Short mmCIF file of C-alpha atoms in Angstrom, two decimals:
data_model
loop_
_atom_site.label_atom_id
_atom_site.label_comp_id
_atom_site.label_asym_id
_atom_site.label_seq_id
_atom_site.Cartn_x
_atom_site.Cartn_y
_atom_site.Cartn_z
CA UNK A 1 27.99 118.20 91.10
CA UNK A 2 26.31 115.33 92.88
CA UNK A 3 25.64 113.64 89.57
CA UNK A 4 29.98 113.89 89.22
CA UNK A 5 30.30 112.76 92.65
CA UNK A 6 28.04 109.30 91.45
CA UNK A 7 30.15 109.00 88.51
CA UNK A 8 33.59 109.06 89.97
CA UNK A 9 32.57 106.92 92.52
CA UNK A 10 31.50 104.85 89.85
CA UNK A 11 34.59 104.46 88.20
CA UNK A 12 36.57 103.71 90.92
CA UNK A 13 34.38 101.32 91.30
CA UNK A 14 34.74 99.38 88.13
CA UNK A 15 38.48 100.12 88.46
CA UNK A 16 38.65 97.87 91.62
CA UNK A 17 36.21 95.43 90.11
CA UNK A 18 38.21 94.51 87.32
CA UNK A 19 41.52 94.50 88.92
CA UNK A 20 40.01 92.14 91.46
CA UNK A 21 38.61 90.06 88.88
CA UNK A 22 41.50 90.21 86.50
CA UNK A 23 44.17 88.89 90.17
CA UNK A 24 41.55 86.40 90.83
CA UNK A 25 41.40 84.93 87.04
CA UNK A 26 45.23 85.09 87.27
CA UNK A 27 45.88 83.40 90.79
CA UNK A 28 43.02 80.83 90.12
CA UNK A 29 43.14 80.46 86.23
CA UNK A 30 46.47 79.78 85.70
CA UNK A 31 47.06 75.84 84.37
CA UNK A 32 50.07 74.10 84.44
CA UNK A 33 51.25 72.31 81.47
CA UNK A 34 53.02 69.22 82.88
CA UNK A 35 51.44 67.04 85.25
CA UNK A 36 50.80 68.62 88.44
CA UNK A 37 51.41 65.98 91.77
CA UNK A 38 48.20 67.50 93.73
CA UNK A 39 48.61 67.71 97.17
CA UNK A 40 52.56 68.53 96.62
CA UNK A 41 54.76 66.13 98.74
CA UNK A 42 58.53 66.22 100.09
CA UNK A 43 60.63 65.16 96.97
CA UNK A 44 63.17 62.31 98.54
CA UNK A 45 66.20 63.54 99.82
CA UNK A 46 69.69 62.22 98.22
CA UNK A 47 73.20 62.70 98.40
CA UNK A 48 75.17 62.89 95.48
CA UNK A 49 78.96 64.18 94.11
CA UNK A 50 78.66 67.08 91.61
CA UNK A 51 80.70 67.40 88.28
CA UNK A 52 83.36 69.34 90.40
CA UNK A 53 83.42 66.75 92.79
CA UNK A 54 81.38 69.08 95.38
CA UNK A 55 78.99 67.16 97.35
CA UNK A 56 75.38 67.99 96.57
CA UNK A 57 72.32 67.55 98.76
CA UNK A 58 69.05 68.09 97.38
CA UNK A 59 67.87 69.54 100.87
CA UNK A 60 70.25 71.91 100.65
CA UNK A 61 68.64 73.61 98.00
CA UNK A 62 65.57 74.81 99.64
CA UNK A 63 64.72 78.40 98.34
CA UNK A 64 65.39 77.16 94.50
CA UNK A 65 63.11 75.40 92.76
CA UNK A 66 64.91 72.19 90.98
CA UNK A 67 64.76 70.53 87.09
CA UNK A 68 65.65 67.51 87.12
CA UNK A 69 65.94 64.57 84.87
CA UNK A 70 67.91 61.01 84.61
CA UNK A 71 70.24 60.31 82.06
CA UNK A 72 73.74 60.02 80.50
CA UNK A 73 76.58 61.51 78.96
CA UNK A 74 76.71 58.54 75.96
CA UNK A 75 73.03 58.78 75.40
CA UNK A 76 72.15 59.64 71.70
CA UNK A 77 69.02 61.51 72.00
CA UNK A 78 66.84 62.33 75.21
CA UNK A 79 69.80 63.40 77.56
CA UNK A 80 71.14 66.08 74.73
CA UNK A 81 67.50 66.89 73.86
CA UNK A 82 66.76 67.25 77.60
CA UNK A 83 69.80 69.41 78.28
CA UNK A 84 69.65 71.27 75.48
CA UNK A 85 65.74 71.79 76.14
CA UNK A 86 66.91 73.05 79.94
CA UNK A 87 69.33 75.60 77.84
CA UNK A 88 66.20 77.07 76.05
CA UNK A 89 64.24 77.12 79.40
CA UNK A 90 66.90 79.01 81.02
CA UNK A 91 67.08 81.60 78.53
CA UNK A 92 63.32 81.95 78.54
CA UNK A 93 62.87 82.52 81.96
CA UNK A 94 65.85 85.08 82.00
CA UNK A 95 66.96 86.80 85.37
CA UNK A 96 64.34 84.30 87.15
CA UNK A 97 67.13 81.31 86.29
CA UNK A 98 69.56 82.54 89.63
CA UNK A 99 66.57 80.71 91.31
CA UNK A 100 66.65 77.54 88.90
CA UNK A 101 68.83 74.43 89.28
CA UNK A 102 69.25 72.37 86.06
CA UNK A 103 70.17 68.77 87.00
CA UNK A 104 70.86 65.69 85.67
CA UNK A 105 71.39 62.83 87.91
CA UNK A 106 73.38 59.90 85.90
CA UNK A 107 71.88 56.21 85.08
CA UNK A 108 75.46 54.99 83.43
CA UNK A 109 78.05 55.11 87.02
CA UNK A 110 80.53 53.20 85.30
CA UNK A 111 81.32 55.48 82.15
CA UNK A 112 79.55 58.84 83.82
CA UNK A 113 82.38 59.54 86.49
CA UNK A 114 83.11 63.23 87.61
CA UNK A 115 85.48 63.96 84.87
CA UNK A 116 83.40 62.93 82.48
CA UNK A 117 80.49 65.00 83.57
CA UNK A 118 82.88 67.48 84.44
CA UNK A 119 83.23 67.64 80.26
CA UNK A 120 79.91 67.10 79.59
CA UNK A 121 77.34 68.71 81.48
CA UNK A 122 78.87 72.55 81.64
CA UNK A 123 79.22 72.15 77.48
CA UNK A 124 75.47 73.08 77.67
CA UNK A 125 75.50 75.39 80.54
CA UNK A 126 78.29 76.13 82.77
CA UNK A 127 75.30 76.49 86.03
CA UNK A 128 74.28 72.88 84.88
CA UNK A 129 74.83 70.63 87.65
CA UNK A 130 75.54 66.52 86.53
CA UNK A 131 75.75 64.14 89.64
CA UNK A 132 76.91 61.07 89.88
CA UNK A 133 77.69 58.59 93.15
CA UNK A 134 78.03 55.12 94.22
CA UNK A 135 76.11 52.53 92.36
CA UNK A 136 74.41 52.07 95.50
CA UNK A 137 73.77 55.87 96.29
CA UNK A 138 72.79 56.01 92.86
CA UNK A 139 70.03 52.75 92.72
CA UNK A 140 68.67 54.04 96.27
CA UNK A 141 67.82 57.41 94.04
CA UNK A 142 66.64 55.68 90.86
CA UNK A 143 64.50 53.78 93.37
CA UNK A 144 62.79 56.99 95.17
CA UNK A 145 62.27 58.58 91.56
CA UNK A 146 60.76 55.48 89.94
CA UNK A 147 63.39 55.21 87.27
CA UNK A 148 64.00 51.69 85.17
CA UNK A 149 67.91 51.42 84.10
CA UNK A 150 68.15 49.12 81.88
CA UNK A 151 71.76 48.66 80.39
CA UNK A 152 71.09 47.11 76.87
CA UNK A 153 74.29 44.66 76.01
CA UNK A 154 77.29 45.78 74.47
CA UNK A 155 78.64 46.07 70.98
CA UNK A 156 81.85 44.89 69.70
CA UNK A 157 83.16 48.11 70.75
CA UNK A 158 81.87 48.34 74.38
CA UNK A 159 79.46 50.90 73.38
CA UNK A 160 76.02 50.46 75.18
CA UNK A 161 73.22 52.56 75.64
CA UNK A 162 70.48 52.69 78.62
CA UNK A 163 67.13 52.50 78.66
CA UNK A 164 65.55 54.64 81.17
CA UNK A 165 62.64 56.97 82.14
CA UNK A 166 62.85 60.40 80.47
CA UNK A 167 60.66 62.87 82.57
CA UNK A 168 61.88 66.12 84.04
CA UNK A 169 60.68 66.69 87.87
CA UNK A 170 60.09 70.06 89.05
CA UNK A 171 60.85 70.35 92.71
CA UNK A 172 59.98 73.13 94.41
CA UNK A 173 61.47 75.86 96.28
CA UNK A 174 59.88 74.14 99.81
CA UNK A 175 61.52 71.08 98.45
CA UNK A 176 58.65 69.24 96.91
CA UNK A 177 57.58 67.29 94.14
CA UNK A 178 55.27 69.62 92.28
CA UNK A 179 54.94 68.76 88.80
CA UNK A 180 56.60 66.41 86.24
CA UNK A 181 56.74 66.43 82.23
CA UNK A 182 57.22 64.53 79.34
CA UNK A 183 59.73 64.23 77.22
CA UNK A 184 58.79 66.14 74.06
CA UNK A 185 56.76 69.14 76.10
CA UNK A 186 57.91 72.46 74.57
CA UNK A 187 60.41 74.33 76.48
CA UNK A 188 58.04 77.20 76.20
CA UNK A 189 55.87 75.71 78.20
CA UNK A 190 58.12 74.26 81.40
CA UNK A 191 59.20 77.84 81.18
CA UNK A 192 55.96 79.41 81.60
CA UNK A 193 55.38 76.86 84.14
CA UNK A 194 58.34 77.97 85.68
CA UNK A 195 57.67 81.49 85.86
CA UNK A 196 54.37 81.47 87.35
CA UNK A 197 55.77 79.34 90.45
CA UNK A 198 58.62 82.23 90.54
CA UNK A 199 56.43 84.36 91.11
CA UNK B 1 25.32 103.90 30.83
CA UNK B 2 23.50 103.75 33.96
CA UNK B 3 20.59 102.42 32.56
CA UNK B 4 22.39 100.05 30.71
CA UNK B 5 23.91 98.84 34.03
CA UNK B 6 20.44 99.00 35.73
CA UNK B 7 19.00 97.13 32.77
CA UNK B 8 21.40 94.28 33.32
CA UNK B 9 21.30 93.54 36.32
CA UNK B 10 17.70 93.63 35.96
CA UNK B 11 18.59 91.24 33.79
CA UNK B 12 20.58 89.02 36.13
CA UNK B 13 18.09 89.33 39.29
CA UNK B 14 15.75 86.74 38.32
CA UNK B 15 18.90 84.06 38.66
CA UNK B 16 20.13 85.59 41.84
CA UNK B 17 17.00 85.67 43.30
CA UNK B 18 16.55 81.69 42.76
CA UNK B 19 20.27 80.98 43.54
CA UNK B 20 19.52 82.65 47.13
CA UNK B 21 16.51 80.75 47.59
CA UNK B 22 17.66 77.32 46.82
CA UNK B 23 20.98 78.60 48.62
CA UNK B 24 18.90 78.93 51.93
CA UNK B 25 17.51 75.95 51.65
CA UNK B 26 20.06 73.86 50.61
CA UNK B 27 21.39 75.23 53.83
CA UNK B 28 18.42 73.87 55.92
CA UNK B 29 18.33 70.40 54.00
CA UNK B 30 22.11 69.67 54.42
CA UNK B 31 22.26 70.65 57.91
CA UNK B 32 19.12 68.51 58.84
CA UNK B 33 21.16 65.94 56.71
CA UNK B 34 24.20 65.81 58.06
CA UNK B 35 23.43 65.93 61.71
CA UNK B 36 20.97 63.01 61.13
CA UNK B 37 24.10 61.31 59.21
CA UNK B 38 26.10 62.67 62.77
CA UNK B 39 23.92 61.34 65.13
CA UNK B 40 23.26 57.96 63.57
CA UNK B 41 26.77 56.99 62.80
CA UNK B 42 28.13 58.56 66.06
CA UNK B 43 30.65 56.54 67.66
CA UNK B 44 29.36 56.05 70.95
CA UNK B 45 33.12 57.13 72.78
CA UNK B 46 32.43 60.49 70.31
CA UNK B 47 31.28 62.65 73.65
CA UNK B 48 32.79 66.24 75.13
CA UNK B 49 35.80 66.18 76.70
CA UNK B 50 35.68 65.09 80.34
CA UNK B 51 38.14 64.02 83.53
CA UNK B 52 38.84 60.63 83.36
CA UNK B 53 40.11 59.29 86.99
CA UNK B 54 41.93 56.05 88.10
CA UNK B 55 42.18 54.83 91.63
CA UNK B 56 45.05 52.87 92.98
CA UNK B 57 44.26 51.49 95.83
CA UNK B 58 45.74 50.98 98.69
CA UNK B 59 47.93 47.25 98.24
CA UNK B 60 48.22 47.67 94.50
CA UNK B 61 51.74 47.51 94.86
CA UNK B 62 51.81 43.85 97.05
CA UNK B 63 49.35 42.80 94.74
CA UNK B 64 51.26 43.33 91.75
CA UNK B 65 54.89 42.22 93.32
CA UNK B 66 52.30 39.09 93.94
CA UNK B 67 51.69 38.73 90.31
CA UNK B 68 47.75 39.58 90.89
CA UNK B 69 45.63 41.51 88.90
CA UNK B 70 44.04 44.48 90.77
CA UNK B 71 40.14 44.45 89.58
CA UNK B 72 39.23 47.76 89.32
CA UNK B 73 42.24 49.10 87.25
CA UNK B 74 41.35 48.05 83.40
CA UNK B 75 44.50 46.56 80.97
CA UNK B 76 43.40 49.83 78.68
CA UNK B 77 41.49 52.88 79.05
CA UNK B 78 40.10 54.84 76.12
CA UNK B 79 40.08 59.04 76.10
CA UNK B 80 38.20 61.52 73.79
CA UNK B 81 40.75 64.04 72.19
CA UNK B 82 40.87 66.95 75.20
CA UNK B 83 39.96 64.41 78.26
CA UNK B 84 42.12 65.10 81.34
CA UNK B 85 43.69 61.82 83.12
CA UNK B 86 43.69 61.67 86.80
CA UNK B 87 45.18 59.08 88.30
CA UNK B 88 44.84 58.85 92.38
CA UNK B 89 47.18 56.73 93.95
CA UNK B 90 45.87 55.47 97.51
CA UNK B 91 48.58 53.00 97.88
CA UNK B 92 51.22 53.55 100.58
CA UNK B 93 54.10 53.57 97.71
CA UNK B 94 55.00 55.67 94.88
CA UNK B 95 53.61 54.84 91.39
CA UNK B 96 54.12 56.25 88.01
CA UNK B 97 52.30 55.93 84.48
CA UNK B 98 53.89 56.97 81.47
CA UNK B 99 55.66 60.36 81.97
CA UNK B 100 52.95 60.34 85.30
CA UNK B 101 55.10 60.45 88.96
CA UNK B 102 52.45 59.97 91.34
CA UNK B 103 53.38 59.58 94.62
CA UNK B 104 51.61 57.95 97.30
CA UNK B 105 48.62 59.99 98.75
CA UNK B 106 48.73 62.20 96.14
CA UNK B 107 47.49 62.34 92.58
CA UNK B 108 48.76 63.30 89.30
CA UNK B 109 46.98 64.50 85.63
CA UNK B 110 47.76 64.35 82.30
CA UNK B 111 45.64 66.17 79.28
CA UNK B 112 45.04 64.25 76.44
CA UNK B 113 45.18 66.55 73.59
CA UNK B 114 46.59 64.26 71.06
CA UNK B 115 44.75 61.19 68.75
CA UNK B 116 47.35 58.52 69.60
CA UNK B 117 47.13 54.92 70.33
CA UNK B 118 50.14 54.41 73.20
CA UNK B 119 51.15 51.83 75.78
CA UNK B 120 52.52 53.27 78.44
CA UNK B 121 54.80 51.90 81.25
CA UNK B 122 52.74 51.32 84.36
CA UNK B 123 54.05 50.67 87.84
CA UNK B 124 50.35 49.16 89.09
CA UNK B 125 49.61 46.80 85.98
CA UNK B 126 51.44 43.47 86.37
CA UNK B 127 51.67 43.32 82.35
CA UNK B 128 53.87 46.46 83.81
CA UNK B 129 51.56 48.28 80.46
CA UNK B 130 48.66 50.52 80.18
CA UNK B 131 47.63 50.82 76.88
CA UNK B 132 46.40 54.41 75.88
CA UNK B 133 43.65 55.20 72.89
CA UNK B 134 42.60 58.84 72.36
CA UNK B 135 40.32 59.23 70.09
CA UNK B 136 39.81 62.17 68.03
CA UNK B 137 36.45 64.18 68.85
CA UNK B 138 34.08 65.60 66.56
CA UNK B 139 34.34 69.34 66.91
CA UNK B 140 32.00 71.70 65.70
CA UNK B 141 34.05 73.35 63.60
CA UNK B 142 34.31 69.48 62.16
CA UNK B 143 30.44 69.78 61.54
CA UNK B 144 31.02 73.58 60.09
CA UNK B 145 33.11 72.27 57.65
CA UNK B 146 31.03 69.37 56.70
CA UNK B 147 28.35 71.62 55.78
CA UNK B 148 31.00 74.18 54.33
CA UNK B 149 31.60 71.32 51.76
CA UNK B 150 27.85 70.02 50.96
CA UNK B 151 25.70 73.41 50.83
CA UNK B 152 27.65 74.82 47.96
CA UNK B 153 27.90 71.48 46.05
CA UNK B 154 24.08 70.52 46.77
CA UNK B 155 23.43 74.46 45.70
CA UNK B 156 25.04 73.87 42.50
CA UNK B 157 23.28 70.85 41.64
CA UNK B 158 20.10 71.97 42.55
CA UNK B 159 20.52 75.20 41.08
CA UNK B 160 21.44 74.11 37.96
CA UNK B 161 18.39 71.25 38.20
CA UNK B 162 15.81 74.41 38.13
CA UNK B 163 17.14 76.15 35.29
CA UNK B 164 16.52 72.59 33.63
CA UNK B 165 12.98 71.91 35.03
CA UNK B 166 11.82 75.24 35.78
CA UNK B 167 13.27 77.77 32.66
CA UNK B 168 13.27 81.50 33.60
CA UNK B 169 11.37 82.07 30.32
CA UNK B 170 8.08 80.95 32.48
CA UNK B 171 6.09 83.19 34.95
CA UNK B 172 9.25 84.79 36.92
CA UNK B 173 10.88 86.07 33.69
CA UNK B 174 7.76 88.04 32.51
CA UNK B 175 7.69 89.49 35.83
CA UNK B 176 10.95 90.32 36.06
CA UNK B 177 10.40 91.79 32.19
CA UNK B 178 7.20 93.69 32.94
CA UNK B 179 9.34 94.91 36.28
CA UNK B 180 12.30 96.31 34.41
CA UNK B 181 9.98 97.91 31.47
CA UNK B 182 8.66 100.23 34.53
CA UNK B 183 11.59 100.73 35.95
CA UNK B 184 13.32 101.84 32.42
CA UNK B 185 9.89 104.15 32.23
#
């Protein structure tokens, strides 16, 4: 009986041990893919006009965590790629997205106006959220997120493209900068990311 | 049958026998060998992966706007394949490296899992570049496979050498004879 007694004890025990161990590895083991801003600090605050012309305040989303990236509507490869890469993300982190914003804040004002963003942006996602604003709203922004625009010249047609940084910020649900990626990191990746800070 | 069978690979042992033993060490030789041939040629950036950290300090930013250098961050900084980057930015503004946002009093990482040779846009150079080398590490698996490669090839040769300079018809084959006339009774 007593020798029972020992080995239950025993078990529950080991039980506890390794659930302990196994939270601990978890809470503490866990590393992010992108590139983590260590100690997190308040993202900067801007003001911009959404695709349906609603205004949108990034401290107004506190409680969601925030992807966002720079771009354009007439850019031939990193905006698509980006937005198409924040299409895969949202269907990899599944119910967890209602918490997700997927943004794109404009570097081209003159051709990216709210109609045109209005046709653009939801053509990936209908919860995608473009923003555009005043060239001044919108260089005041560029300026707090370290972004280059650089408008390259244009053809005979008027076509032009824009240089400008392609990494995705994560901001977090207190409203901080908390990690940032590359262009080219796999969507599987931000996603995981993504739902270990849901969690 | 069975003694037929038993009879040849009596026949046979003599050459397995010697194939094992020049096998094993074939195996010593070539490992001595190669990490000699490792350690001498090793390219002294060939190390384990480690963090690799760069300070901005505080007034990078002035300094650069002022078109001067700041001493202790280098035009170029070489990684080993798996080396973490951590860049620490004491200045009072924002600065960003590459697909790095670091703002100020804070610090930001980046793993370097990739051989590349990169330059990457750099808010705290005043060439405005940081130019990126990772180097691919030696792995042990690397070295595994190295030897993979030269213990059966030396094995062969050497194998092969002893039939021609030692013939089984000496000392081992009567043995193995005399050995499989007792067995067969």
């Amino acid at each position: 009986m007593k020798s029972k007694v020992v080995l239950f004890g025993a078990g529950i025990f080991i039980g506890l041990a390794l659930v302990l161990g196994g939270w601990g590895i978890y809470k503490v083991g866990y590393q992010f893919h992108g590139s983590v801003i260590n100690p997190p600090v308040r993202a900067a605050d801007f003001s911009l006009i959404d695709q349906n012309g609603t205004s949108y305040r990034l401290s107004d989303q506190r409680g969601k965590t925030v992807l966002l990236f720079f771009g354009y509507t007439h850019c031939p490869d990193e905006c698509p790629g980006t937005l198409a890469q924040f299409k895969q993300i949202k269907q990899q982190i599944g119910g967890k997205a209602k918490d997700v914003e997927f943004v794109m804040i404009t570097v081209d004002p003159t051709r990216d106006t709210r109609e045109q963003l209005h046709n653009y942006v939801p053509g990936f996602d209908p919860a995608f959220i473009g923003l555009t604003g005043s060239p001044a709203d919108l260089e005041q922004v560029w300026k707090s997120y370290g972004v280059y625009v650089s408008p390259a010249p244009a053809d005979s047609q008027g076509n032009y493209e824009v240089g400008h940084n392609t990494r995705i910020y994560l901001i977090d649900k207190q409203g901080d900068w908390r990690i940032t990626y590359p262009y080219g990191m796999e969507s599987s990746q931000i996603a995981e990311d993504l739902d270990h800070l849901l969690n | 049958m069975p003694e037929i069978q038993k009879s040849k690979d009596s026949k046979y042992r003599p050459y397995i026998k010697r194939l094992a033993i020049i096998f094993a060490a074939c195996f010593v030789i070539a490992l001595v060998f190669n990490e000699a041939a490792y350690r001498i040629q090793k390219d002294s950036n060939d190390r384990a992966p480690q963090l690799v950290q760069i300070v901005i300090p505080a007034g990078t930013a002035a300094r650069v706007a002022a078109g001067e250098p700041v001493p202790s961050i280098p035009p170029g900084v070489s990684f080993v394949e798996g080396d973490v980057l951590e860049v620490i930015n004491q200045d009072s503004v924002n600065h960003q490296l590459g697909p790095l946002w670091i703002p100020a009093g804070t610090s930001a990482s980046l793993a370097m899992d990739n051989p590349e040779k990169l330059s990457y846009s750099c808010s705290f150079q005043t060439s405005k570049f940081l130019d990126i080398l990772v180097r691919p590490a030696t792995t042990y698996s690397d070295r595994i496979s190295g030897l993979s490669i030269s213990v059966p090839t030396l094995t062969a040769l050497v194998f092969v050498y002893s039939l021609a300079a030692l013939p089984l018809d000496g000392r081992e084959k009567k043995e193995n004879d005399a050995r499989s006339a007792e067995t067969n009774g």
